[in-house]
């Protein structure tokens, strides 16, 4: 199934989830390494690659939000407490918004930095949203790094919640993002555990 249903994630949503998840975690690790590597002449090349992938992440996040807006989000199990439903909604939207913010701050840093990082893998130039300004570039970079750590914390919470659903609650909330099989809303805890 390509589209989501009220009980399961479609293939498009699952592919976007895992591709973006891998890209974002990879970018966080790459960014940390890049900022802690010894000073070297070719450092600008590594920063340019980081920016090039960042543009792709931003574009995919926009696609993901558009797809999410025209597809239902699968419901949580019927026995999920109200506070957990609210927490899940807040954490998911926080992940979306902070990812976009981190990528946008990186984009702003690119335009303010001289030279910029607009040359996308040597194929074309990405339009920039800021103008060269060293002070602004430093400020954008500082905020970009800070929000990247915020994003890392949100990912850790998301990962912990997924593991809790899979190993402790033993429902299909995490599993249905892997195999696309629908959950069992309204099932008893024993039946849900057996299905997992």
Short mmCIF file of C-alpha atoms in Angstrom, two decimals:
data_model
loop_
_atom_site.label_atom_id
_atom_site.label_comp_id
_atom_site.label_asym_id
_atom_site.label_seq_id
_atom_site.Cartn_x
_atom_site.Cartn_y
_atom_site.Cartn_z
CA UNK A 1 0.00 0.00 0.00
CA UNK A 2 1.35 3.41 -0.98
CA UNK A 3 -0.90 5.67 1.08
CA UNK A 4 -1.36 5.63 4.85
CA UNK A 5 -4.49 4.24 6.45
CA UNK A 6 -5.90 4.92 9.90
CA UNK A 7 -4.08 1.83 11.15
CA UNK A 8 -0.87 1.61 9.12
CA UNK A 9 1.87 3.60 7.38
CA UNK A 10 2.04 3.41 3.60
CA UNK A 11 5.26 2.73 1.71
CA UNK A 12 5.89 6.40 0.83
CA UNK A 13 5.70 7.49 4.47
CA UNK A 14 7.92 4.61 5.58
CA UNK A 15 10.56 5.28 2.92
CA UNK A 16 10.61 8.99 3.74
CA UNK A 17 10.87 8.19 7.46
CA UNK A 18 13.86 5.85 7.11
CA UNK A 19 15.71 7.82 4.41
CA UNK A 20 15.35 11.06 6.37
CA UNK A 21 16.17 9.34 9.65
CA UNK A 22 19.42 7.91 8.26
CA UNK A 23 20.31 11.18 6.51
CA UNK A 24 19.67 13.32 9.60
CA UNK A 25 21.59 11.07 11.99
CA UNK A 26 24.40 10.87 9.44
CA UNK A 27 24.44 14.65 9.05
CA UNK A 28 24.57 15.17 12.82
CA UNK A 29 27.53 12.80 13.11
CA UNK A 30 29.24 14.29 10.04
CA UNK A 31 28.69 17.83 11.31
CA UNK A 32 30.17 16.99 14.70
CA UNK A 33 33.21 15.37 13.07
CA UNK A 34 33.59 18.28 10.65
CA UNK A 35 33.59 20.86 13.45
CA UNK A 36 36.08 18.87 15.55
CA UNK A 37 38.55 17.96 12.81
CA UNK A 38 41.94 19.69 12.90
CA UNK A 39 42.18 22.86 10.81
CA UNK A 40 43.04 21.98 7.21
CA UNK A 41 42.98 23.65 3.83
CA UNK A 42 40.31 21.38 2.35
CA UNK A 43 37.84 21.91 5.20
CA UNK A 44 35.64 24.02 2.90
CA UNK A 45 35.06 20.92 0.74
CA UNK A 46 33.66 18.97 3.70
CA UNK A 47 31.45 21.89 4.66
CA UNK A 48 30.21 22.14 1.08
CA UNK A 49 29.25 18.43 1.07
CA UNK A 50 27.45 18.94 4.40
CA UNK A 51 25.51 21.85 2.88
CA UNK A 52 24.68 19.91 -0.30
CA UNK A 53 23.13 17.06 1.71
CA UNK A 54 21.40 19.62 3.94
CA UNK A 55 19.54 21.06 0.93
CA UNK A 56 18.31 17.56 0.09
CA UNK A 57 17.17 16.96 3.68
CA UNK A 58 15.23 20.24 3.64
CA UNK A 59 13.57 19.36 0.34
CA UNK A 60 12.63 15.87 1.55
CA UNK A 61 11.20 17.34 4.77
CA UNK A 62 8.94 19.61 2.73
CA UNK A 63 7.85 16.61 0.63
CA UNK A 64 7.23 14.63 3.82
CA UNK A 65 5.07 17.38 5.33
CA UNK A 66 3.05 17.71 2.13
CA UNK A 67 2.53 13.93 2.03
CA UNK A 68 1.59 13.92 5.71
CA UNK A 69 -0.97 16.68 5.12
CA UNK A 70 -2.85 14.59 2.53
CA UNK A 71 -2.59 11.25 4.33
CA UNK A 72 -4.08 10.20 7.67
CA UNK A 73 -1.64 9.44 10.47
CA UNK A 74 -2.28 5.93 11.80
CA UNK A 75 -4.06 5.97 15.15
CA UNK A 76 -2.35 4.95 18.36
CA UNK A 77 -3.74 1.87 20.16
CA UNK A 78 -7.10 2.49 21.81
CA UNK A 79 -5.66 2.02 25.30
CA UNK A 80 -3.10 4.84 24.87
CA UNK A 81 -3.58 7.44 27.65
CA UNK A 82 -4.47 10.97 26.57
CA UNK A 83 -1.19 12.43 27.85
CA UNK A 84 0.77 9.98 25.70
CA UNK A 85 -1.26 10.94 22.63
CA UNK A 86 -0.51 14.61 23.27
CA UNK A 87 3.19 13.88 23.93
CA UNK A 88 3.44 11.85 20.72
CA UNK A 89 1.86 14.63 18.67
CA UNK A 90 4.10 17.30 20.19
CA UNK A 91 7.28 15.25 19.78
CA UNK A 92 6.55 14.39 16.14
CA UNK A 93 5.83 17.98 15.15
CA UNK A 94 8.85 19.16 17.14
CA UNK A 95 11.01 16.75 15.12
CA UNK A 96 9.62 18.11 11.85
CA UNK A 97 9.95 21.76 12.81
CA UNK A 98 13.41 21.54 14.38
CA UNK A 99 14.74 19.56 11.39
CA UNK A 100 13.49 22.31 9.06
CA UNK A 101 14.92 24.98 11.37
CA UNK A 102 18.36 23.33 11.52
CA UNK A 103 18.47 22.99 7.72
CA UNK A 104 17.23 26.56 7.18
CA UNK A 105 19.83 27.97 9.58
CA UNK A 106 22.48 26.04 7.66
CA UNK A 107 21.15 27.52 4.42
CA UNK A 108 21.26 31.01 5.94
CA UNK A 109 24.83 30.39 7.10
CA UNK A 110 25.79 29.34 3.57
CA UNK A 111 24.64 32.61 2.01
CA UNK A 112 26.24 34.73 4.72
CA UNK A 113 29.55 32.85 4.56
CA UNK A 114 32.19 33.84 2.04
CA UNK A 115 32.64 31.77 -0.04
CA UNK A 116 29.11 30.41 0.11
CA UNK A 117 28.10 26.74 -0.19
CA UNK A 118 25.63 27.24 -3.03
CA UNK A 119 27.33 25.02 -5.63
CA UNK A 120 25.29 21.79 -5.38
CA UNK A 121 27.74 18.95 -6.12
CA UNK A 122 29.08 21.01 -9.02
CA UNK A 123 25.80 20.69 -10.94
CA UNK A 124 24.04 24.01 -10.27
CA UNK A 125 23.88 26.83 -7.77
CA UNK A 126 21.25 26.81 -5.05
CA UNK A 127 19.65 30.26 -4.58
CA UNK A 128 20.76 31.76 -1.27
CA UNK A 129 18.47 33.42 1.27
CA UNK A 130 21.11 35.65 2.89
CA UNK A 131 23.93 37.93 1.75
CA UNK A 132 27.63 37.77 2.66
CA UNK A 133 28.13 39.03 6.21
CA UNK A 134 30.74 37.52 8.52
CA UNK A 135 28.98 38.45 11.77
CA UNK A 136 25.69 37.04 10.49
CA UNK A 137 27.44 33.89 9.24
CA UNK A 138 28.92 33.30 12.70
CA UNK A 139 25.53 33.86 14.35
CA UNK A 140 23.73 31.53 11.94
CA UNK A 141 26.38 28.85 12.44
CA UNK A 142 26.15 29.11 16.23
CA UNK A 143 22.35 28.74 16.15
CA UNK A 144 22.60 25.94 13.57
CA UNK A 145 24.88 23.95 15.88
CA UNK A 146 22.75 24.63 18.97
CA UNK A 147 19.55 23.53 17.23
CA UNK A 148 21.35 20.44 15.91
CA UNK A 149 21.90 19.38 19.53
CA UNK A 150 18.21 20.07 20.25
CA UNK A 151 17.36 17.86 17.27
CA UNK A 152 19.67 15.13 18.57
CA UNK A 153 17.84 15.21 21.92
CA UNK A 154 14.45 14.92 20.16
CA UNK A 155 15.73 11.97 18.12
CA UNK A 156 16.91 10.25 21.31
CA UNK A 157 13.43 10.71 22.85
CA UNK A 158 11.79 9.43 19.65
CA UNK A 159 14.07 6.38 19.59
CA UNK A 160 13.45 5.64 23.29
CA UNK A 161 9.68 5.88 22.76
CA UNK A 162 9.88 3.50 19.78
CA UNK A 163 11.83 0.95 21.82
CA UNK A 164 9.34 1.32 24.69
CA UNK A 165 6.45 0.55 22.34
CA UNK A 166 8.26 -2.45 20.87
CA UNK A 167 9.82 -4.07 23.94
CA UNK A 168 7.74 -2.87 26.92
CA UNK A 169 4.23 -2.14 25.68
CA UNK A 170 4.60 -4.73 22.90
CA UNK A 171 2.18 -3.07 20.50
CA UNK A 172 2.69 -2.46 16.78
CA UNK A 173 3.38 1.28 16.92
CA UNK A 174 7.05 0.80 15.99
CA UNK A 175 6.63 -2.42 13.99
CA UNK A 176 4.14 -0.95 11.54
CA UNK A 177 6.75 1.68 10.52
CA UNK A 178 9.05 -1.24 9.63
CA UNK A 179 6.75 -3.71 7.89
CA UNK A 180 3.76 -1.56 6.97
CA UNK A 181 1.33 -4.03 8.51
CA UNK A 182 -1.57 -2.31 10.30
CA UNK A 183 -1.85 -2.05 14.06
CA UNK A 184 -4.67 -3.48 16.11
CA UNK A 185 -6.50 -0.49 17.52
CA UNK A 186 -8.89 -1.53 20.22
CA UNK A 187 -7.20 -4.90 20.80
CA UNK A 188 -6.66 -6.15 24.29
CA UNK A 189 -3.09 -5.88 25.66
CA UNK A 190 -2.64 -9.67 25.42
CA UNK A 191 -3.79 -9.82 21.80
CA UNK A 192 -1.58 -6.85 20.92
CA UNK A 193 1.44 -8.50 22.55
CA UNK A 194 0.80 -11.70 20.61
CA UNK A 195 0.58 -9.75 17.35
CA UNK A 196 3.92 -8.04 17.97
#
